[in-house]
Amino acid sequence: MADSTPILRVSNLVRHFGAVRAVDGVSFELYPGQSVGLIGANGAGKTTIMRMLITLDTPDSGEINYRGTDAVAAPDRVRGELGWMPDGFTPAPHTTVREFIDFYARAYGLAGKKREEEVARVLEFCHITELSDRRINTLSKGQTQKIALARMLIGNPQLLVMDEPAAGLDPQARIELKQLVNDLRQQGKTLLISSHILTELAEMCDSMIFMDRGKIISQGTQAELARQKDALYVQVRTAGPAAALAATLRARDTWQDVQEQAENTVCAAFTINGDEALALELRRLSAEFLITDFHRRELNLEETFVNVLKQRHE
Ligand code: ATP
């Protein structure tokens, strides 16, 4: 579990590309053993942050401190501790898996038996030892992602930064990736993972950072974020046709997921804020409709993100 000294401290990070403020004053901390999801729409600034954290890019201002070392001023002192799995990883197609991993182990500065052992270790960890002699251009997308993962693990880095690791993977490959990520968590690695597949991220991460247009708009553990809002699912009956009621509810912006269930029954959800708001909403609803069923549940990660974003833009 996380201890109390951060492994990484990011303060007031800013990065422009011309007029675009891709990262706009971002601050957060990562603690050893934490697995944190970085969530944001396209262009929110996730990749730009990640590239700066792993010293591939330099901020215009702000600080990145890795275990007490200024990573902006002294990138060479921290690089060996950082693992990077980029989005859209395309390894050299005509080399074999072993040659490719061996190349990076060499670049890491390993030689002789140590290098051999390290290559064997990462291939074994990612369950791709049997693919060692295959040319990379003969592998599936899921197998290629495992190579990206194996490459990231060379030298046993402590902080692992993964940009969209689940993108383009089929369900089985996603399950395998999730398992590998969870194995890394068990080893005590610290992970920062971005993904658009939020259900996946929910299962791989213990806390989340929500981003919008270069800024952090919310962060916390899943429980903390979910506690901020509930959804109330209500089934209502109408004397008239369900379609008419559904259209009425859809026109009100408080209602979501409006579905016609039968000729005169509609099921819908809306977000509520605490017990008093719930009681008030139920009173209002029962004055208007015949409520035949309702239940309350916490928002899932995707709904929580959409709500935080909606609130911010209102
Ligand atoms: P996605 O989910 O689509 O990968 P993202 O959250 O990773 O998006 P970034 O790739 O960090 O977002 O981009 C943030 C913003 O910075 C975007 O407006 C993007 O167009 C811009 N940007 C990123 N890199 C560059 C660059 N090298 N030159 C110019 N603009 C850039």
Coordinates of C-alpha atoms and ligand atoms in Angstrom, one line a residue:
M1 CA 0.0 0.0 0.0
A2 CA 1.0 3.6 -0.4
D3 CA 3.5 5.1 2.1
S4 CA 3.6 8.7 3.1
T5 CA 6.5 10.1 1.1
P6 CA 5.7 10.8 -2.6
I7 CA 7.7 9.0 -5.2
L8 CA 6.8 11.8 -7.6
R9 CA 5.8 15.4 -7.0
V10 CA 4.6 17.5 -9.9
S11 CA 4.1 21.3 -9.2
N12 CA 2.4 23.8 -11.4
L13 CA 3.4 22.2 -14.6
V14 CA 2.9 24.3 -17.8
R15 CA 3.5 23.4 -21.4
H16 CA 2.4 25.4 -24.4
F17 CA 2.5 24.5 -28.1
G18 CA 2.2 27.9 -29.8
A19 CA -1.1 29.3 -28.6
V20 CA -2.3 25.9 -27.2
R21 CA -1.9 25.6 -23.4
A22 CA -1.7 21.8 -23.5
V23 CA -0.8 21.6 -19.8
D24 CA -2.0 24.5 -17.7
G25 CA -0.7 24.5 -14.1
V26 CA -1.0 20.9 -13.1
S27 CA 0.1 19.7 -9.7
F28 CA -0.2 16.2 -8.2
E29 CA 1.7 13.6 -6.2
L30 CA 2.2 9.9 -6.7
Y31 CA 3.0 7.7 -3.7
P32 CA 4.9 4.4 -3.8
G33 CA 2.6 1.5 -4.7
Q34 CA -0.2 3.7 -6.0
S35 CA -1.8 3.0 -9.3
V36 CA -3.4 6.2 -10.7
G37 CA -5.6 6.6 -13.7
L38 CA -5.2 9.7 -15.9
I39 CA -8.5 10.5 -17.5
G40 CA -9.5 13.2 -20.0
A41 CA -11.1 13.7 -23.4
N42 CA -8.9 13.8 -26.5
G43 CA -6.5 16.7 -26.3
A44 CA -6.9 17.1 -22.5
G45 CA -3.1 17.0 -22.1
K46 CA -2.5 13.5 -20.8
T47 CA 0.2 12.5 -23.3
T48 CA 2.0 15.8 -22.9
I49 CA 2.1 15.4 -19.1
M50 CA 3.3 11.8 -19.4
R51 CA 6.1 12.7 -21.8
M52 CA 7.3 15.4 -19.4
L53 CA 7.2 13.0 -16.5
I54 CA 9.4 10.5 -18.2
T55 CA 11.8 13.3 -19.4
L56 CA 11.0 13.0 -23.1
D57 CA 9.8 16.6 -23.1
T58 CA 10.6 19.7 -21.0
P59 CA 7.9 21.9 -19.3
D60 CA 7.8 25.6 -20.0
S61 CA 7.6 26.1 -16.2
G62 CA 6.8 24.1 -13.1
E63 CA 8.6 21.3 -11.3
I64 CA 8.9 17.5 -11.6
N65 CA 10.6 16.0 -8.6
Y66 CA 11.3 12.3 -8.5
R67 CA 12.3 11.0 -5.1
G68 CA 14.0 14.3 -4.2
T69 CA 15.7 14.8 -7.6
D70 CA 14.7 17.6 -9.9
A71 CA 13.8 15.6 -13.0
V72 CA 13.8 18.7 -15.3
A73 CA 17.3 19.8 -14.3
A74 CA 18.8 16.3 -14.1
P75 CA 16.9 13.9 -16.4
D76 CA 19.8 11.5 -16.6
R77 CA 19.7 10.9 -12.8
V78 CA 16.1 9.7 -12.9
R79 CA 15.6 8.0 -16.3
G80 CA 16.7 4.6 -15.1
E81 CA 13.9 4.6 -12.6
L82 CA 11.2 5.4 -15.1
G83 CA 9.4 3.0 -17.4
W84 CA 7.4 4.2 -20.4
M85 CA 4.8 2.5 -22.6
P86 CA 3.8 4.9 -25.3
D87 CA 0.5 5.1 -27.1
G88 CA 0.6 3.5 -30.6
F89 CA 3.9 1.6 -29.9
T90 CA 5.4 0.4 -33.2
P91 CA 8.5 -1.8 -32.6
A92 CA 10.9 -2.6 -35.4
P93 CA 8.9 -5.0 -37.6
H94 CA 11.7 -7.2 -39.0
T95 CA 13.5 -8.0 -35.8
T96 CA 12.6 -10.9 -33.5
V97 CA 11.1 -10.3 -30.1
R98 CA 14.4 -11.3 -28.4
E99 CA 16.5 -9.0 -30.6
F100 CA 14.2 -6.1 -29.9
I101 CA 14.2 -6.5 -26.2
D102 CA 17.9 -7.2 -26.2
F103 CA 18.5 -4.0 -28.1
Y104 CA 16.8 -2.0 -25.3
A105 CA 18.6 -3.9 -22.6
R106 CA 21.9 -2.9 -24.3
A107 CA 20.7 0.7 -24.5
Y108 CA 20.0 0.5 -20.7
G109 CA 23.7 -0.3 -20.2
L110 CA 23.4 -4.0 -19.4
A111 CA 26.0 -6.5 -20.7
G112 CA 26.9 -10.1 -20.7
K113 CA 25.0 -12.5 -18.4
K114 CA 23.2 -9.7 -16.6
R115 CA 21.7 -8.6 -19.9
E116 CA 20.7 -12.1 -20.9
E117 CA 19.0 -12.6 -17.5
E118 CA 17.2 -9.3 -17.7
V119 CA 15.9 -10.1 -21.2
A120 CA 14.7 -13.5 -20.0
R121 CA 13.1 -12.0 -16.9
V122 CA 11.0 -9.5 -18.7
L123 CA 9.9 -11.9 -21.4
E124 CA 8.9 -14.4 -18.7
F125 CA 7.0 -11.8 -16.7
C126 CA 5.0 -10.8 -19.8
H127 CA 4.4 -14.5 -20.7
I128 CA 6.0 -14.1 -24.2
T129 CA 9.1 -16.3 -23.8
E130 CA 7.7 -18.7 -26.4
L131 CA 7.5 -15.8 -28.8
S132 CA 11.2 -14.9 -28.5
D133 CA 12.2 -16.0 -32.0
R134 CA 9.1 -14.7 -33.8
R135 CA 9.5 -11.7 -36.0
I136 CA 7.5 -8.7 -34.6
N137 CA 5.5 -8.2 -37.8
T138 CA 3.9 -11.6 -37.4
L139 CA 2.5 -10.8 -34.0
S140 CA -1.1 -9.8 -33.0
K141 CA -1.8 -6.4 -31.4
G142 CA -2.1 -8.0 -28.0
Q143 CA 1.2 -9.8 -28.3
T144 CA 2.8 -6.5 -29.5
Q145 CA 1.5 -4.7 -26.5
K146 CA 3.2 -7.3 -24.3
I147 CA 6.5 -6.5 -26.0
A148 CA 5.9 -2.8 -25.2
L149 CA 5.3 -3.8 -21.6
A150 CA 8.4 -6.1 -21.5
R151 CA 10.5 -3.2 -22.9
M152 CA 9.2 -0.9 -20.3
L153 CA 10.2 -3.3 -17.5
I154 CA 13.9 -3.5 -18.5
G155 CA 16.1 -2.4 -15.6
N156 CA 13.2 -2.8 -13.2
P157 CA 12.0 0.8 -13.1
Q158 CA 9.9 1.8 -10.1
L159 CA 7.6 4.4 -11.7
L160 CA 5.7 3.0 -14.8
V161 CA 3.9 5.4 -17.1
M162 CA 1.5 3.8 -19.6
D163 CA -0.3 5.8 -22.3
E164 CA -3.5 4.1 -23.5
P165 CA -2.1 0.5 -22.9
A166 CA -5.5 -1.1 -23.6
A167 CA -6.2 0.7 -26.9
G168 CA -7.1 -1.6 -29.7
L169 CA -6.9 -4.8 -27.6
D170 CA -9.7 -7.4 -27.8
P171 CA -11.4 -8.5 -24.6
Q172 CA -9.1 -11.4 -24.0
A173 CA -6.0 -9.3 -24.5
R174 CA -7.4 -6.6 -22.2
I175 CA -7.9 -9.2 -19.4
E176 CA -4.3 -10.4 -19.8
L177 CA -3.0 -6.8 -19.7
K178 CA -5.1 -6.1 -16.6
Q179 CA -3.6 -9.2 -15.0
L180 CA 0.0 -8.0 -15.8
V181 CA -0.7 -4.6 -14.5
N182 CA -2.1 -6.1 -11.3
D183 CA 1.0 -8.3 -11.0
L184 CA 3.1 -5.1 -11.2
R185 CA 1.0 -3.5 -8.5
Q186 CA 1.6 -6.4 -6.3
Q187 CA 5.4 -5.9 -6.8
G188 CA 4.9 -2.5 -5.3
K189 CA 5.4 -0.5 -8.6
T190 CA 3.9 2.9 -8.9
L191 CA 1.8 3.3 -12.0
L192 CA 0.3 6.2 -13.9
I193 CA -2.1 4.9 -16.6
S194 CA -4.2 6.8 -19.2
S195 CA -7.1 5.2 -20.9
H196 CA -10.3 6.0 -22.6
I197 CA -11.7 2.7 -21.5
L198 CA -12.8 3.7 -18.1
T199 CA -14.2 0.4 -16.9
E200 CA -10.8 -1.0 -17.5
L201 CA -9.0 1.8 -15.7
A202 CA -11.4 1.4 -12.8
E203 CA -10.1 -2.2 -12.3
M204 CA -6.4 -1.3 -12.6
C205 CA -6.2 1.9 -10.6
D206 CA -6.9 2.8 -7.0
S207 CA -7.2 6.6 -7.6
M208 CA -7.9 8.9 -10.5
I209 CA -7.0 12.2 -11.9
F210 CA -9.6 13.9 -14.1
M211 CA -8.3 16.4 -16.7
D212 CA -10.0 18.9 -19.0
R213 CA -8.2 21.3 -21.3
G214 CA -4.8 21.1 -19.7
K215 CA -6.1 21.3 -16.1
I216 CA -6.9 18.8 -13.3
I217 CA -10.6 19.2 -12.6
S218 CA -10.9 16.5 -9.9
Q219 CA -8.8 13.8 -8.2
G220 CA -9.1 11.2 -5.5
T221 CA -9.8 7.6 -4.9
Q222 CA -12.6 6.0 -6.8
A223 CA -14.7 5.9 -3.6
E224 CA -14.1 9.6 -2.9
L225 CA -15.0 10.6 -6.5
A226 CA -18.0 8.4 -6.6
R227 CA -19.3 9.7 -3.2
Q228 CA -19.7 13.1 -4.7
K229 CA -22.7 11.9 -6.7
D230 CA -25.3 9.2 -6.9
A231 CA -27.6 8.1 -9.6
L232 CA -31.3 7.4 -9.0
Y233 CA -32.9 4.9 -11.3
V234 CA -36.6 5.3 -11.6
Q235 CA -39.3 3.4 -13.4
V236 CA -42.4 5.5 -14.0
R237 CA -45.8 4.6 -15.5
T238 CA -47.8 6.9 -17.6
A239 CA -51.5 6.9 -18.7
G240 CA -50.4 7.8 -22.2
P241 CA -47.8 6.3 -24.6
A242 CA -44.3 5.7 -23.2
A243 CA -42.8 7.4 -26.2
A244 CA -44.4 10.7 -25.3
L245 CA -43.3 10.5 -21.7
A246 CA -39.8 9.5 -22.8
A247 CA -39.6 12.5 -25.1
T248 CA -40.7 14.8 -22.3
L249 CA -38.0 13.4 -19.9
R250 CA -35.3 13.6 -22.6
A251 CA -36.1 17.3 -23.1
R252 CA -35.3 17.9 -19.4
D253 CA -31.5 18.0 -18.9
T254 CA -31.7 16.4 -15.4
W255 CA -32.7 13.1 -16.9
Q256 CA -30.3 10.6 -18.5
D257 CA -30.5 7.1 -19.9
V258 CA -34.2 7.5 -20.7
Q259 CA -35.5 4.2 -22.0
E260 CA -39.0 3.0 -23.0
Q261 CA -39.6 -0.3 -21.3
A262 CA -43.2 -1.2 -22.2
E263 CA -46.2 0.6 -23.8
N264 CA -46.6 2.8 -20.8
T265 CA -43.5 2.4 -18.8
V266 CA -40.3 4.5 -18.9
C267 CA -37.0 3.9 -17.0
A268 CA -34.6 6.8 -16.5
A269 CA -31.8 8.0 -14.3
F270 CA -30.7 11.3 -13.0
T271 CA -27.9 12.3 -10.7
I272 CA -28.6 13.5 -7.2
N273 CA -26.5 15.3 -4.6
G274 CA -27.0 13.9 -1.1
D275 CA -30.0 12.6 0.9
E276 CA -32.0 15.9 1.0
A277 CA -31.8 16.3 -2.8
L278 CA -32.9 12.7 -3.2
A279 CA -36.0 13.2 -0.9
L280 CA -36.9 16.4 -2.7
E281 CA -36.6 14.8 -6.2
L282 CA -38.7 11.8 -5.2
R283 CA -41.5 14.0 -3.8
R284 CA -41.5 16.0 -7.0
L285 CA -41.5 12.9 -9.1
S286 CA -44.3 11.2 -7.2
A287 CA -46.5 14.3 -7.6
E288 CA -46.1 14.0 -11.3
F289 CA -45.8 10.3 -12.1
L290 CA -46.7 6.9 -10.8
I291 CA -43.3 5.6 -9.6
T292 CA -43.3 1.8 -9.9
D293 CA -39.7 1.1 -9.0
F294 CA -36.6 3.0 -8.0
H295 CA -33.1 2.3 -6.7
R296 CA -30.0 4.3 -5.9
R297 CA -26.5 3.5 -6.8
E298 CA -23.1 5.2 -7.0
L299 CA -22.0 6.5 -10.3
N300 CA -19.5 4.4 -12.2
L301 CA -16.2 6.0 -13.2
E302 CA -17.5 7.0 -16.7
E303 CA -20.6 8.6 -15.3
T304 CA -18.6 10.4 -12.6
F305 CA -16.2 11.8 -15.1
V306 CA -19.0 13.0 -17.4
N307 CA -20.7 14.7 -14.5
V308 CA -17.6 16.4 -13.2
L309 CA -17.0 17.7 -16.8
K310 CA -20.6 18.8 -17.1
Q311 CA -20.6 20.7 -13.8
R312 CA -17.4 22.4 -14.9
H313 CA -18.8 23.6 -18.2
E314 CA -22.1 24.8 -16.7
Ligands
ATP1 P1 -5.5 12.0 -26.6 O1 -6.5 11.3 -25.6 O2 -6.2 12.3 -27.9 O3 -4.2 11.2 -26.7 P2 -4.2 13.8 -24.8 O4 -5.0 14.1 -23.6 O5 -3.1 12.9 -24.6 O6 -5.2 13.4 -26.0 P3 -2.2 15.7 -25.7 O7 -1.7 14.7 -26.8 O8 -1.4 15.8 -24.5 O9 -3.7 15.2 -25.3 O10 -2.4 17.1 -26.4 C1 -2.8 18.2 -25.7 C2 -2.9 19.4 -26.6 O11 -1.6 19.8 -27.1 C3 -3.7 19.1 -27.9 O12 -4.4 20.3 -28.2 C4 -2.7 18.8 -28.9 O13 -3.1 19.2 -30.2 C5 -1.5 19.7 -28.5 N1 -0.2 19.1 -28.8 C6 0.3 18.0 -28.2 N2 1.6 17.8 -28.7 C7 1.8 18.8 -29.6 C8 2.9 19.2 -30.5 N3 4.0 18.4 -30.5 N4 2.8 20.3 -31.3 C9 1.7 21.0 -31.2 N5 0.6 20.8 -30.5 C10 0.6 19.7 -29.7

